[in-house]
Coordinates of C-alpha atoms in Angstrom, one line a residue:
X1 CA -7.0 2.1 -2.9
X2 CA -4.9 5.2 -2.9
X3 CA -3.9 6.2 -6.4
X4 CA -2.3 9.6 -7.3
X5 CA -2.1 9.9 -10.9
X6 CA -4.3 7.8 -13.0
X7 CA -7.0 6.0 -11.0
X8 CA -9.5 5.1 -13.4
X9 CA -6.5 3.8 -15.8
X10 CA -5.6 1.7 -12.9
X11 CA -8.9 0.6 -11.8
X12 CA -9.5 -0.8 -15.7
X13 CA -6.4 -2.7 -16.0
X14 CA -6.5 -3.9 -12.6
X15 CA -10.3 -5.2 -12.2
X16 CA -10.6 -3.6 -8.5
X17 CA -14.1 -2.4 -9.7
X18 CA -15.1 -5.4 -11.1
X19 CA -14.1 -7.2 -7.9
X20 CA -15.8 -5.1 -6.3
X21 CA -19.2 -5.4 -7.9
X22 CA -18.7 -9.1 -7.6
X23 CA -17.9 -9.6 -4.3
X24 CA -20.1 -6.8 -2.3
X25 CA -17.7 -4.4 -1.3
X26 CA -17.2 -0.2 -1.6
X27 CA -14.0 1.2 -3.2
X28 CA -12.7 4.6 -2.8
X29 CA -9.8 5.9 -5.0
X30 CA -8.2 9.1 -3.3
X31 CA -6.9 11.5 -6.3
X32 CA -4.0 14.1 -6.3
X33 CA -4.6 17.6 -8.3
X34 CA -2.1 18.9 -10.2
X35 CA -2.6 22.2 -8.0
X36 CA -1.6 20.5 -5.3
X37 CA 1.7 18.6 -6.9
X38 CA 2.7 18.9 -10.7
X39 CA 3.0 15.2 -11.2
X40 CA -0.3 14.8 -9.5
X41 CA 1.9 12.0 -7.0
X42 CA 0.6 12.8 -3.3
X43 CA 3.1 14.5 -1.3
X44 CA 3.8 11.7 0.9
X45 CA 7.2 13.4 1.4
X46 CA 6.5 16.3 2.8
X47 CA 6.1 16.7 6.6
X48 CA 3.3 19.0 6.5
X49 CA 1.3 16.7 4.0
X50 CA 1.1 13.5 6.1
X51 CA 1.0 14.9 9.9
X52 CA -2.0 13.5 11.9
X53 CA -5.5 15.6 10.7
X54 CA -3.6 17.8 8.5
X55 CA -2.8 18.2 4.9
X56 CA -3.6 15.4 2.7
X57 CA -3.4 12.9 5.2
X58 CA -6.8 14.8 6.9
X59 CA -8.5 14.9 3.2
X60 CA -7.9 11.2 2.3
X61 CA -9.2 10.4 6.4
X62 CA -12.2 12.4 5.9
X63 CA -12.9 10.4 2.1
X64 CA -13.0 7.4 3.8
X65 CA -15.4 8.9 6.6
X66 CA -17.4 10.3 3.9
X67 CA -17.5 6.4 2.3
X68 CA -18.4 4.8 5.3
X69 CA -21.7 7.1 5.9
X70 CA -22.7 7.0 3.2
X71 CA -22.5 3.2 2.3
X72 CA -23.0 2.1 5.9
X73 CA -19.9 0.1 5.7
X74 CA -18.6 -1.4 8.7
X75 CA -15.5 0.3 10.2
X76 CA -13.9 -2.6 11.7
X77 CA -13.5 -4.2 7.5
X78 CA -11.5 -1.3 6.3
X79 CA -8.4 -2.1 4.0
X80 CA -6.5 0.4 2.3
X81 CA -3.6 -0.4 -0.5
X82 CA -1.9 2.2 -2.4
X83 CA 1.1 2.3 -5.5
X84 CA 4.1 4.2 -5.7
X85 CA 3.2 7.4 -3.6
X86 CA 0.0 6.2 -3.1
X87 CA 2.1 3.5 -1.1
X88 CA 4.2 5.9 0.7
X89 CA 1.1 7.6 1.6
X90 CA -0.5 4.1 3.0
X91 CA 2.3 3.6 5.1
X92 CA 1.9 7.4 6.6
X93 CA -1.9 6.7 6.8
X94 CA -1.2 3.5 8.8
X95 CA 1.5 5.4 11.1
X96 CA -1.2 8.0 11.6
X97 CA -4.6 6.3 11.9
X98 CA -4.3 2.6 12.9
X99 CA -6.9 1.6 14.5
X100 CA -8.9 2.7 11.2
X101 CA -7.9 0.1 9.0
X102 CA -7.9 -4.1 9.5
X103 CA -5.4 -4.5 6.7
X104 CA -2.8 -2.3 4.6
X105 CA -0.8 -3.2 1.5
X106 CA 2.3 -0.5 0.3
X107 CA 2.9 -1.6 -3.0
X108 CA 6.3 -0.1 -4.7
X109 CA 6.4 2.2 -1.8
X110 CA 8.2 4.3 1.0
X111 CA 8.9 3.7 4.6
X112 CA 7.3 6.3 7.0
X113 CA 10.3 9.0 7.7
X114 CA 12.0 8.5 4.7
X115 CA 12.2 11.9 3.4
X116 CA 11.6 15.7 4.1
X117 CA 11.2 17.5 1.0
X118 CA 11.0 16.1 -2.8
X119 CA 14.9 16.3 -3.2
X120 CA 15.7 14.2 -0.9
X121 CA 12.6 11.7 -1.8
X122 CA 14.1 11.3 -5.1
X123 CA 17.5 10.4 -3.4
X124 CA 15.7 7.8 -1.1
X125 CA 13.8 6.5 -4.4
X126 CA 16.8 5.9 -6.3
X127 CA 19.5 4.9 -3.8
X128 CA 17.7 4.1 -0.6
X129 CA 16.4 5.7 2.0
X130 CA 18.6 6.3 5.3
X131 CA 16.9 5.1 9.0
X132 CA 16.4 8.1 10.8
X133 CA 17.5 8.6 14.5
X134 CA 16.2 5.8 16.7
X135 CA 15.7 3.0 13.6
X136 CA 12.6 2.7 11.0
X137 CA 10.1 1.5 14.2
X138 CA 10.6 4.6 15.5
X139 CA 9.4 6.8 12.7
X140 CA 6.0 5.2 13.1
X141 CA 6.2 4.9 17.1
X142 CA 6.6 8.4 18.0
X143 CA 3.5 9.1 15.5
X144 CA 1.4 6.6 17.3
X145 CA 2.9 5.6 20.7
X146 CA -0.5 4.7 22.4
X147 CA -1.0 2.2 20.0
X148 CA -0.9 -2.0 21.0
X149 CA -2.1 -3.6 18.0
X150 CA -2.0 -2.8 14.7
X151 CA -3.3 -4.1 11.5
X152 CA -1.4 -6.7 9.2
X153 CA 0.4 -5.6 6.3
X154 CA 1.8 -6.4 2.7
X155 CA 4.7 -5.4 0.9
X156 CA 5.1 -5.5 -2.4
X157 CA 7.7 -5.2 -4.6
X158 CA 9.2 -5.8 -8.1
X159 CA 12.9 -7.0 -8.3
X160 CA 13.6 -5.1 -11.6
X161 CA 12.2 -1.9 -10.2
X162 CA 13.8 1.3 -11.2
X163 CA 12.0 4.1 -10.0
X164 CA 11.7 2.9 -6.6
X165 CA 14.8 0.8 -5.3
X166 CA 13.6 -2.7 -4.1
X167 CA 16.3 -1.5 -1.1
X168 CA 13.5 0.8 0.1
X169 CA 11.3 -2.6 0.9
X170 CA 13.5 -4.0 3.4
X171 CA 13.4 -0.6 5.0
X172 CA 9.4 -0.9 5.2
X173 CA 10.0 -4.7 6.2
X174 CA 12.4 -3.5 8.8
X175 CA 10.0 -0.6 9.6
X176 CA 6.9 -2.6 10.3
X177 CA 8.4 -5.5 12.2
X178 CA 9.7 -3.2 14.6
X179 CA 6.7 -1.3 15.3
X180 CA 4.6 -4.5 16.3
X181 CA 7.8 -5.8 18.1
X182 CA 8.5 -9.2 15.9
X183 CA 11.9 -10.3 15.0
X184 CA 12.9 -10.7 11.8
X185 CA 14.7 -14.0 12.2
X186 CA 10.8 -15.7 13.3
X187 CA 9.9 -15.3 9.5
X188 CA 9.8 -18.0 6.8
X189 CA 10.6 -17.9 3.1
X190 CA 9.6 -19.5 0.5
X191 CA 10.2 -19.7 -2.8
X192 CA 7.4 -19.2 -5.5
X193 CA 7.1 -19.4 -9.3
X194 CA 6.3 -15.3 -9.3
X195 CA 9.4 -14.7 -6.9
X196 CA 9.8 -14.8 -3.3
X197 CA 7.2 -14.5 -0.2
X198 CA 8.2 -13.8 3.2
X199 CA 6.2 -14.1 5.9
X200 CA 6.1 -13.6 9.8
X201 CA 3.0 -14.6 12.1
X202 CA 1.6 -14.7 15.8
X203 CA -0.5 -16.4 17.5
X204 CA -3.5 -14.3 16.4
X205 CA -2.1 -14.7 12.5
X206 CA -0.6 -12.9 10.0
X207 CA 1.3 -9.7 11.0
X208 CA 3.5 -8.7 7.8
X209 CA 3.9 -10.8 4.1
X210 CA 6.5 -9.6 1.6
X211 CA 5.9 -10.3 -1.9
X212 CA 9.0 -9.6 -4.0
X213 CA 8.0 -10.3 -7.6
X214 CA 10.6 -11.6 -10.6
X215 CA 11.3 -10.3 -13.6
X216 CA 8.7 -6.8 -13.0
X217 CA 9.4 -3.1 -12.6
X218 CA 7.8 -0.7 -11.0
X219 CA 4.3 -1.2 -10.6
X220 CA 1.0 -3.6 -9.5
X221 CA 1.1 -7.3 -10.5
X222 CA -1.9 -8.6 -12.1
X223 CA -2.3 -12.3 -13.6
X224 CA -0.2 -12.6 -17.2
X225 CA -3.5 -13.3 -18.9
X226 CA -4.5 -10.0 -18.3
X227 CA -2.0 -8.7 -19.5
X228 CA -3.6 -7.5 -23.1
X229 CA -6.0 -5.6 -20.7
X230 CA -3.4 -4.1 -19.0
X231 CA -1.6 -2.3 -22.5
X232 CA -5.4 -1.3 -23.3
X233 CA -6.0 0.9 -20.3
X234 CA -3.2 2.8 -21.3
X235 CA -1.8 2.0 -17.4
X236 CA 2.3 1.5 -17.6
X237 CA 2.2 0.6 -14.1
X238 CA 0.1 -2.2 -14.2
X239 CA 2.5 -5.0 -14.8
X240 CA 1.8 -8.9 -16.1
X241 CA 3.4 -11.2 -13.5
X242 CA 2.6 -14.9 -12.7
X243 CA 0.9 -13.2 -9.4
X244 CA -2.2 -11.0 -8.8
X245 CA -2.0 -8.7 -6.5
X246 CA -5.5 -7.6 -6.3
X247 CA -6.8 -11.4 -6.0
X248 CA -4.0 -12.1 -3.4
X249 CA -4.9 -9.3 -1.2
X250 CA -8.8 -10.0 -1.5
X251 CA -8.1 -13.4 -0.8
X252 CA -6.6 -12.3 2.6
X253 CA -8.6 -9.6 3.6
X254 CA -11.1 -11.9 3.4
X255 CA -13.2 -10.7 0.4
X256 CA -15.2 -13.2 -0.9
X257 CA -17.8 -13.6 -3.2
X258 CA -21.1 -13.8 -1.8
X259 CA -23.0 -17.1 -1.2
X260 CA -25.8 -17.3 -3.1

């Protein structure tokens, strides 16, 4: 899970580590210092940040390297999800490092490319970001243009959201179904008591979901009976919906709990 600001906050009202615990598997939560950005938000803007073993992008890499030698995890069952920044920084860790992970989710995030320095992140936050040259797929192409196959990912994203302009989804949508070469007409929608889920498969499954969620802001859905835990970890951007997002991606990642 890539969290920037508040990770243990997050971790409480979202129940990753109690997941975790019950189900057998490691978590890692990459933090930002306020040295490195005032708002402790990971720079995922900035080209210099999220370029291929440099940066942040190299410290969060080498985290994960650290994790899997030291808990003999099993490389090919990596998954990586991230809010907000921690979402736009998925997405560049996904562009970057592919074959690492089996599974990403960029929840309330960015689309790789989407920005060059904070002003105009903020711009592409609040009105939309603008493709650059060559459309979205290339932003992640040109980063990665050995790669064939590529892991399955989840976007996620509230309708209400203010800080990060549900515009800026369709951008990762458009992004990641043109890097693994699907049209976007193949997909099917459906309509669900949280909101709306589209989804586009291949023959060897699921290649990209998108979960847009009614009546929530900006933030990670968790079940509305959780909600009361939610306002007592003092997290703003965990959010009650009629959807979890922490069971839902465990669910297809594969996560169960352990036979006994």
């Amino acid at each position: 899970m890539v969290a920037d600001k508040h990770p243990k906050a997050l971790d409480s009202a979202a129940g990753f580590s109690k997941l975790a615990k019950e189900r057998g598997f490691v978590l890692l939560y990459p933090e930002q210092r306020s040295a490195n950005n005032s708002q402790r938000c990971f720079n995922w803007f900035r080209p210099s940040a999220v370029a291929r073993d440099r940066g942040e992008m190299l410290s969060i890499k080498q985290m994960i390297e650290h994790a899997c030698e030291r808990h003999r995890i099993d490389r090919s069952r990596i998954f990586i999800a991230g809010l907000s920044a921690g979402g736009a920084m998925t997405a560049a860790l996904l562009a970057n490092y592919p074959p690492m992970f089996a599974g990403a989710a960029i929840i309330a995030g960015m689309p790789v490319g989407s920005a060059r320095d904070a002003m105009s992140a903020l711009r592409a936050m609040k009105s939309g970001a603008t493709p650059p040259p060559g459309g979205w797929g290339r932003a992640v192409t040109k980063i990665s243009s050995e790669v064939k196959a590529w892991p399955a990912v989840t976007i996620w994203q509230g309708m209400d959201d203010r800080t990060v302009n549900p515009v800026n989804a369709s951008a990762c949508i458009a992004q990641w179904l043109e890097v693994q070469g699907i049209d976007e007409g193949s997909g099917r929608a459906a309509e669900k008591p949280w909101g709306r889920l589209q989804s586009w498969r291949a023959a060897d499954g699921l290649k990209l979901a998108f979960y847009s969620v009614r009546n929530m802001g900006h933030g990670l859905p968790i079940k509305m009976r959780d909600a009361a835990k939610s306002r007592r970890s003092g997290d703003p951007y965990v959010i009650a919906a009629e959807i979890s997002a922490p069971a839902e991606l465990l669910r297809l990642w594969g996560l169960k709990r352990p036979m006994l």
